[in-house]
PDB file of C-alpha atoms in Angstrom:
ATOM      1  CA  UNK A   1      85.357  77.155  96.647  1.00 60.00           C
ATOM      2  CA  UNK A   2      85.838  78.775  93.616  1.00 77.00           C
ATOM      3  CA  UNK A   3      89.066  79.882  91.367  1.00 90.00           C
ATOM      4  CA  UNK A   4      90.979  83.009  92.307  1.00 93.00           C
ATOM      5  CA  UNK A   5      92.051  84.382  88.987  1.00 95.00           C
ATOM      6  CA  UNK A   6      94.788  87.186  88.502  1.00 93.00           C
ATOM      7  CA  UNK A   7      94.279  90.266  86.165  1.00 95.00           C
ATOM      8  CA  UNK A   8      97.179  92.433  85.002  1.00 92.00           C
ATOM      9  CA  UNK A   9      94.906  95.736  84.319  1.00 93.00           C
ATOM     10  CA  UNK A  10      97.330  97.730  81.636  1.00 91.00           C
ATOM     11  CA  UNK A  11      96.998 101.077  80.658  1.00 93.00           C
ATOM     12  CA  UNK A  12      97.350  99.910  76.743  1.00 95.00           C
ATOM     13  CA  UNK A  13      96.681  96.173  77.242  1.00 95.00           C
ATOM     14  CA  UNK A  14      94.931  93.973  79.889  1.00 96.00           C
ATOM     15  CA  UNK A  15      95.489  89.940  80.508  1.00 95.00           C
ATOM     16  CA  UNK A  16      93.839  87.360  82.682  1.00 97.00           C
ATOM     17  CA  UNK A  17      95.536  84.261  84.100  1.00 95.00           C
ATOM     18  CA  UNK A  18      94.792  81.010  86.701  1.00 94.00           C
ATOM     19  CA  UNK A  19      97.281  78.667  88.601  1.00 90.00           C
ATOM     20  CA  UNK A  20      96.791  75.412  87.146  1.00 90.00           C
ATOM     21  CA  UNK A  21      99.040  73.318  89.605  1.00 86.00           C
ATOM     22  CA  UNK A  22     101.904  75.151  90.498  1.00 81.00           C
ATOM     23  CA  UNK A  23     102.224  76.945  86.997  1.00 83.00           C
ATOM     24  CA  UNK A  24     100.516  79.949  86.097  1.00 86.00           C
ATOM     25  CA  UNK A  25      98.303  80.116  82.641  1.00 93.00           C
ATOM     26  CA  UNK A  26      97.721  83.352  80.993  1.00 95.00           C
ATOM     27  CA  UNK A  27      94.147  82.463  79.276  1.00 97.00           C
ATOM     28  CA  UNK A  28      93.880  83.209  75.641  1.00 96.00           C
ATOM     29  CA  UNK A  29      90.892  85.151  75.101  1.00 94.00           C
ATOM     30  CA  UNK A  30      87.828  85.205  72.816  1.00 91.00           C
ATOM     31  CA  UNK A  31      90.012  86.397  69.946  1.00 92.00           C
ATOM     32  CA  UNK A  32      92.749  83.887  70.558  1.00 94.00           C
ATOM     33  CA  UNK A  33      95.124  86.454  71.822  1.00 95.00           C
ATOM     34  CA  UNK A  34      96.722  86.457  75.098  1.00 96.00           C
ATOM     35  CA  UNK A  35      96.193  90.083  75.530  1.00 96.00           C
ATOM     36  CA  UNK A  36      93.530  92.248  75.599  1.00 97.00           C
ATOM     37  CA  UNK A  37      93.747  95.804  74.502  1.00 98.00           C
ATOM     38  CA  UNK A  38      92.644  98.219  77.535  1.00 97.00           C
ATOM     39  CA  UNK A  39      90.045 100.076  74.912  1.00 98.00           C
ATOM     40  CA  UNK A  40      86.549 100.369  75.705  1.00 98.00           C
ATOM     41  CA  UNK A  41      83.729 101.795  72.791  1.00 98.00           C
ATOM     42  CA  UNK A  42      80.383 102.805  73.914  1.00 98.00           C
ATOM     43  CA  UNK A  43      78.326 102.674  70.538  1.00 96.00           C
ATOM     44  CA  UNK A  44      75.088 104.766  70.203  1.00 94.00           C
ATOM     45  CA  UNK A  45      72.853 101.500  70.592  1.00 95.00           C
ATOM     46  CA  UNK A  46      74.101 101.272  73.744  1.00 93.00           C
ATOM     47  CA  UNK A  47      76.221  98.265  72.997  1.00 96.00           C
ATOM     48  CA  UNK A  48      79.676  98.022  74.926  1.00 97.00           C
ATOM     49  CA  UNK A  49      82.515  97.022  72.682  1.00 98.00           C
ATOM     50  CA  UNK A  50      85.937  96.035  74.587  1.00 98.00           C
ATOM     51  CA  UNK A  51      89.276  95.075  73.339  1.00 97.00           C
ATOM     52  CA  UNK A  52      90.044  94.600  69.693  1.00 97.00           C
ATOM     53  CA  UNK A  53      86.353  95.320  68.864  1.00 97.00           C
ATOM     54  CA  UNK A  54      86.705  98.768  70.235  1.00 98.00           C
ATOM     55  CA  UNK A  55      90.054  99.178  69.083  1.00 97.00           C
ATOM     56  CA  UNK A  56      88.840  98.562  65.298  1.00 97.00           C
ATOM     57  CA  UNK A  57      86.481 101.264  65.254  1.00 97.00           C
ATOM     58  CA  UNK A  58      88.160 103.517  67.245  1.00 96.00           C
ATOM     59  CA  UNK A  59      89.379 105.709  64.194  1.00 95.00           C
ATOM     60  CA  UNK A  60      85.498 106.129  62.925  1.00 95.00           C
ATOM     61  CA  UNK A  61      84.373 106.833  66.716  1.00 96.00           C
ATOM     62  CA  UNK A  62      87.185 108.559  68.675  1.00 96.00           C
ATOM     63  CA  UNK A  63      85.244 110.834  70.930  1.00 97.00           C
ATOM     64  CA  UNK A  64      83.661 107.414  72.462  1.00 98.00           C
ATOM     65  CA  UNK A  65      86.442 105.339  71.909  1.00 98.00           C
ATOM     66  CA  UNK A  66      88.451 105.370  75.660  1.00 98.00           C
ATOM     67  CA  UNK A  67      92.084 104.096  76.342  1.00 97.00           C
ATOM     68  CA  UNK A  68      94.600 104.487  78.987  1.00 96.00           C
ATOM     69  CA  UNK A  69      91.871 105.490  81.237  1.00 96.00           C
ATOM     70  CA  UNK A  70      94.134 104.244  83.867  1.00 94.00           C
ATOM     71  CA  UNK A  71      95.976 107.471  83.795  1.00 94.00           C
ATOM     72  CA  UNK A  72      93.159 109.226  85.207  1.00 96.00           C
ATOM     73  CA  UNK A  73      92.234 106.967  88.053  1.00 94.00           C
ATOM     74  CA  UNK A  74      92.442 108.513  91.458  1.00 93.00           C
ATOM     75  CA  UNK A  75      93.714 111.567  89.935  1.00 96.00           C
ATOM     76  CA  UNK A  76      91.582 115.359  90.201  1.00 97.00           C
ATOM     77  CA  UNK A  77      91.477 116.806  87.085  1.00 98.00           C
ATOM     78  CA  UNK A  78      93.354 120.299  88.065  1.00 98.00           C
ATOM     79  CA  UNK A  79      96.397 117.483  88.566  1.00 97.00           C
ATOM     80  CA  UNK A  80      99.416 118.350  85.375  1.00 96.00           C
ATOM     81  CA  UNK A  81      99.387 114.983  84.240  1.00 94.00           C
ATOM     82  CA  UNK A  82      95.821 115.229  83.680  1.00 97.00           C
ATOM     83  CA  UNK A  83      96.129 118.886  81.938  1.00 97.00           C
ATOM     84  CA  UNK A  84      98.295 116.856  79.335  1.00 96.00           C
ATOM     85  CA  UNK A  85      95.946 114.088  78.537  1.00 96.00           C
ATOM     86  CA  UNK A  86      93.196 116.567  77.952  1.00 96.00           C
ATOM     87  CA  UNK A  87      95.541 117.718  75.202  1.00 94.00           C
ATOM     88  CA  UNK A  88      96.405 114.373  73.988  1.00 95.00           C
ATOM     89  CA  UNK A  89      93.010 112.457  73.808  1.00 97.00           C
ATOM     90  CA  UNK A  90      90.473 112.663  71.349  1.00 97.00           C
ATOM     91  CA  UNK A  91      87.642 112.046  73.818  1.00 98.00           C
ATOM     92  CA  UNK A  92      86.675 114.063  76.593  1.00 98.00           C
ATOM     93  CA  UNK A  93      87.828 114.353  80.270  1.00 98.00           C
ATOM     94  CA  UNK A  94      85.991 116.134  82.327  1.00 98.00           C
ATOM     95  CA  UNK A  95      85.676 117.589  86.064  1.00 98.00           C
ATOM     96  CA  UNK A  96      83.909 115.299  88.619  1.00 97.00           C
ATOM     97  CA  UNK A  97      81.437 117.454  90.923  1.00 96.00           C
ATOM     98  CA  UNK A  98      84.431 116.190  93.847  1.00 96.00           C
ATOM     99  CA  UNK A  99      87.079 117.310  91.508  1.00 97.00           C
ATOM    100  CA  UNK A 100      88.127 114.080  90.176  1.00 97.00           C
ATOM    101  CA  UNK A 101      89.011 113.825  86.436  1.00 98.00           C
ATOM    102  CA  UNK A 102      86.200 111.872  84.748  1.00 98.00           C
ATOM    103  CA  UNK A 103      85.628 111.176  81.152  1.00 98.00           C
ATOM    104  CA  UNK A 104      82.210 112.004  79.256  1.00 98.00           C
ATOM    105  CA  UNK A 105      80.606 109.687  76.437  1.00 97.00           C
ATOM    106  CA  UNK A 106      77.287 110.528  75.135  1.00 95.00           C
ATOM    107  CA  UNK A 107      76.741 112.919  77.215  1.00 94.00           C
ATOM    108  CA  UNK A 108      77.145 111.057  80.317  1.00 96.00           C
ATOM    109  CA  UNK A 109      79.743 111.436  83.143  1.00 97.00           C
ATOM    110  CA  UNK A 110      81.827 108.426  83.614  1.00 97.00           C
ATOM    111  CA  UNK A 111      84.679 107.651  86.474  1.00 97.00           C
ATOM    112  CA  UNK A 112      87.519 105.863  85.348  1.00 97.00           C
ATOM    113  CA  UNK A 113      86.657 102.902  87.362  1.00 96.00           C
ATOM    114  CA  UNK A 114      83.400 102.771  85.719  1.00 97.00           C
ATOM    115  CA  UNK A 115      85.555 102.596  82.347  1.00 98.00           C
ATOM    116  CA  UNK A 116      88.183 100.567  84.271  1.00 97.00           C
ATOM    117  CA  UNK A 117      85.061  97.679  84.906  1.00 98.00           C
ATOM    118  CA  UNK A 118      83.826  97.331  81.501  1.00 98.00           C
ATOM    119  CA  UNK A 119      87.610  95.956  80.961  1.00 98.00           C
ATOM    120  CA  UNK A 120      87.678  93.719  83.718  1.00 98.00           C
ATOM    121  CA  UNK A 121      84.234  92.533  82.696  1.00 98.00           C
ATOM    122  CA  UNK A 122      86.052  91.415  79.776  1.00 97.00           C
ATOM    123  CA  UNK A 123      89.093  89.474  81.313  1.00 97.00           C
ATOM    124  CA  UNK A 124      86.471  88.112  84.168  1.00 98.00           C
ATOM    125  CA  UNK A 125      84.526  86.850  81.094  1.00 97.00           C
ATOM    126  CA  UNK A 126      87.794  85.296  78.947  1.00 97.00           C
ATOM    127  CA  UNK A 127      88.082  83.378  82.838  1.00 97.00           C
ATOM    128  CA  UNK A 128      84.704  82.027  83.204  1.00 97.00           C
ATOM    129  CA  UNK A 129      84.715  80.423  79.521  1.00 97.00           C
ATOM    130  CA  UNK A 130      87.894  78.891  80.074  1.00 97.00           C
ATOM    131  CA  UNK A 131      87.003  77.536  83.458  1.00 96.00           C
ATOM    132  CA  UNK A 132      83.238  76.730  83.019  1.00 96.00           C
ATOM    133  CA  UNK A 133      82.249  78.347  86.038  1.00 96.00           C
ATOM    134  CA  UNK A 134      81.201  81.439  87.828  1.00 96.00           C
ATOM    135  CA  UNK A 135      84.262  83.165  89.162  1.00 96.00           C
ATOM    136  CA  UNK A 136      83.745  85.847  92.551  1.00 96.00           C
ATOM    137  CA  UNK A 137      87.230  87.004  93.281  1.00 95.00           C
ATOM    138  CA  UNK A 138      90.574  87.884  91.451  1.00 95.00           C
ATOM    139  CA  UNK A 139      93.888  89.449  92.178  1.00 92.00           C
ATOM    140  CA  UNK A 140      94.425  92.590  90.603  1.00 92.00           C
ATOM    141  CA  UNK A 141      97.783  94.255  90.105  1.00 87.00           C
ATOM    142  CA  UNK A 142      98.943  97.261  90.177  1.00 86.00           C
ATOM    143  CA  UNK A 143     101.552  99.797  89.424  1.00 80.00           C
ATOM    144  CA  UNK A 144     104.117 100.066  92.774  1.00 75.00           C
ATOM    145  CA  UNK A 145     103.351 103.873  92.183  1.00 78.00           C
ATOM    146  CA  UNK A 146     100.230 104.274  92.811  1.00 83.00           C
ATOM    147  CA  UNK A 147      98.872 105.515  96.089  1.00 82.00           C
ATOM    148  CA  UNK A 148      96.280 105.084  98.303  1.00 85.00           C
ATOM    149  CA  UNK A 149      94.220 107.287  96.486  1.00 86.00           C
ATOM    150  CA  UNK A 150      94.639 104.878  93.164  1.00 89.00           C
ATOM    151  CA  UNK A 151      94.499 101.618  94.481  1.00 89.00           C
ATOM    152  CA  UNK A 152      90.753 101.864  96.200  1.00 91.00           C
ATOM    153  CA  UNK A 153      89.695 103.190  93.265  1.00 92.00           C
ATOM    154  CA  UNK A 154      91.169 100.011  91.381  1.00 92.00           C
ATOM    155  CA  UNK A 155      89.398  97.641  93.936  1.00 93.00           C
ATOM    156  CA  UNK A 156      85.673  99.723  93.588  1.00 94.00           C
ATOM    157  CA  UNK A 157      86.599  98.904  89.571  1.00 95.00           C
ATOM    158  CA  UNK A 158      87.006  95.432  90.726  1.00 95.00           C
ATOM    159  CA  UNK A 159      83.471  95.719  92.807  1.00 96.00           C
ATOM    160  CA  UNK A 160      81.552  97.240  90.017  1.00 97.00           C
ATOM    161  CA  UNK A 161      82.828  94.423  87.839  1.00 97.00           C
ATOM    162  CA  UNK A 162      81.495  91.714  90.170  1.00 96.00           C
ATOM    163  CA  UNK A 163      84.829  90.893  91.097  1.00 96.00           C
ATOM    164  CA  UNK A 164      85.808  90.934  94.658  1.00 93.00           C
ATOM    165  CA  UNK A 165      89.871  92.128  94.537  1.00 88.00           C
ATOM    166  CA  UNK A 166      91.699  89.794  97.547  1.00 83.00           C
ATOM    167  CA  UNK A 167      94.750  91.770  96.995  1.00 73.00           C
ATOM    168  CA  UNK A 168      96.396  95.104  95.335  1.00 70.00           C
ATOM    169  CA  UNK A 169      99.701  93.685  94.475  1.00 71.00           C
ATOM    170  CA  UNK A 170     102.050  95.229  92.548  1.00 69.00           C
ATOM    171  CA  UNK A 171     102.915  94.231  89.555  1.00 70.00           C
ATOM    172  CA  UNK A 172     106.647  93.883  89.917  1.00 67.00           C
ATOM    173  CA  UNK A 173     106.121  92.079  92.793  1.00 70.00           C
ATOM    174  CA  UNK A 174     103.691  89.911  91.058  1.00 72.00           C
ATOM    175  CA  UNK A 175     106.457  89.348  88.327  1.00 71.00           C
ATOM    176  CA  UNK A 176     109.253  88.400  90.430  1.00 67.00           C
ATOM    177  CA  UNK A 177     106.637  85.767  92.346  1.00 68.00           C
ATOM    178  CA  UNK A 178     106.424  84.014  89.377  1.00 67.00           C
ATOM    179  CA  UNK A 179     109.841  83.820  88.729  1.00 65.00           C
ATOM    180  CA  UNK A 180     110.371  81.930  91.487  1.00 63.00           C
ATOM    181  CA  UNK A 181     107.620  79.779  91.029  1.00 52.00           C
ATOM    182  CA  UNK A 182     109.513  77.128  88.737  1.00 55.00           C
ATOM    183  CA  UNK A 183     113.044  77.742  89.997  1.00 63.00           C
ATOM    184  CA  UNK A 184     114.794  75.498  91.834  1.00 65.00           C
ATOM    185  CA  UNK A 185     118.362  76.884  92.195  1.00 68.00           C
ATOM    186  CA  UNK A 186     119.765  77.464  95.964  1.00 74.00           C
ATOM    187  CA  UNK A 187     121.662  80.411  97.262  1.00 74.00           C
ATOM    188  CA  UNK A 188     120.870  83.888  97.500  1.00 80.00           C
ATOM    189  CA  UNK A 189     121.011  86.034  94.483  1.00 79.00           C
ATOM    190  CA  UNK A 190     119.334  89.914  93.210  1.00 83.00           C
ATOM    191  CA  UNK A 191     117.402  89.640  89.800  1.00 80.00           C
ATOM    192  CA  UNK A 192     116.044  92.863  88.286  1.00 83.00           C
ATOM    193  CA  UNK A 193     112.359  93.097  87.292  1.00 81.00           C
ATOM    194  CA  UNK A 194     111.306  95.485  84.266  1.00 80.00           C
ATOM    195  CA  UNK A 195     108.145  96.541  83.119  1.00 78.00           C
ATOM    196  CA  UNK A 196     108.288  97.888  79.549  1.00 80.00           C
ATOM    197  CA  UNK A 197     104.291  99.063  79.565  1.00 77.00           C
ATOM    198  CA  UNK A 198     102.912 101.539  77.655  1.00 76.00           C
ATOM    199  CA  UNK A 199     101.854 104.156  79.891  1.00 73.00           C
ATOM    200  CA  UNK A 200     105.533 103.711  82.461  1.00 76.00           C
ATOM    201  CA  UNK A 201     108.567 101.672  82.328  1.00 81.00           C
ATOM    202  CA  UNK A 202     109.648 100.430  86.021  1.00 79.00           C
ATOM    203  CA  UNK A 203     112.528  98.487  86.915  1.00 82.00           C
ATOM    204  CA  UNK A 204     113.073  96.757  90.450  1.00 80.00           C
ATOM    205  CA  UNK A 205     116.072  94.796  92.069  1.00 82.00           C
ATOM    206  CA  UNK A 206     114.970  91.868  94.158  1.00 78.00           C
ATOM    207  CA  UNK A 207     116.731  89.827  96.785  1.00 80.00           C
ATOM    208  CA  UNK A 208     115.979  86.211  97.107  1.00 75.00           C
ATOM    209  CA  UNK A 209     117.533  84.899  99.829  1.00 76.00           C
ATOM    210  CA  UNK A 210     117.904  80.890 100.953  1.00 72.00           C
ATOM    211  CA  UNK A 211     116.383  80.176 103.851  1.00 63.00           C
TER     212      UNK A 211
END
């Protein structure tokens, strides 16, 4: 069987990580970094650049440089917080033919899963060097926000990446699993969980009760 890997999918950055025993390992990629910038390039040879690559030229090629395409997913373009991106971004979003707010590079209409699966290409990649072997299927998080409507869309990212998606947890939750993974104190007691990311900052209060 193989390794289930978990991928924190960021609006401005991205990381990949693996239990090794009962400690989880945030996997340094290519680069040496433990993040990955969520930027994806699509260069007029065709060639996909993600992460710092993209990020590098994204001053010299803005209109096909993409970030925080994870605003847009499950969203219909008509929606406000999509009317403010269009303002903000220097490439283009446009209107899907079913009303969702896509993005267009080179001419060609793009969903932001599509976008969303070039990064996770990327972190499923950083994984498989690591490891030194294929890897099928990977926990993806997710903001405790989204809907319905946000978190298929994340799983048919996860799809299109060759990455089956075993569960849509969110990332708070995620967080305040791991905190407990290496504690051994008894009684209960409430810890507060922040996320300080750059598209939203989130803050939970979580009861851990001994039982």
């Amino acid at each position: 069987m193989g390794r289930i890997i978990g991928i924190d999918l960021g609006t401005t950055n991205s990381c990949v990580s693996i239990m090794e025993g009962n400690v989880p390992k945030v996997i340094e990629n290519s680069e040496g970094a433990r993040t990955t910038p969520s930027i994806v390039a699509y260069q007029e040879d065709g060639e996909v650049l993600v992460g710092t690559s993209a990020k590098r030229q994204a001053v010299t090629n803005p209109k096909n440089t993409l970030y925080a395409v994870k605003r847009l997913i499950g969203r219909k373009f008509t929606e406000k917080e999509v009317q403010k991106d269009i303002a903000l971004m220097p490439y283009s979003i446009v209107a899907a033919d079913n009303g969702d707010a896509w993005v267009e590079v080179r001419g060609k209409k793009m969903s932001a899963q599509q976008v969303s699966a070039d990064i996770l290409r990327k972190m499923k990649k950083t994984a498989e060097d690591y490891l030194g072997e294929p890897v099928t299927e990977a926990v993806i998080t997710v903001p405790a926000y989204f809907n319905d409507a946000q978190r298929q869309p994340t799983k048919d990212a996860g799809r299109i990446a060759g990455l089956d998606d075993k569960a849509n947890t969110n990332d708070r939750t995620a967080a305040a699993l791991a905190f407990g993974l290496d504690k051994q104190e008894k009684g209960d007691r409430k810890i507060a969980v922040y996320d300080l990311g750059g598209g939203t900052f989130d803050v939970s209060i979580i009861e851990i009760a001994d039982v």
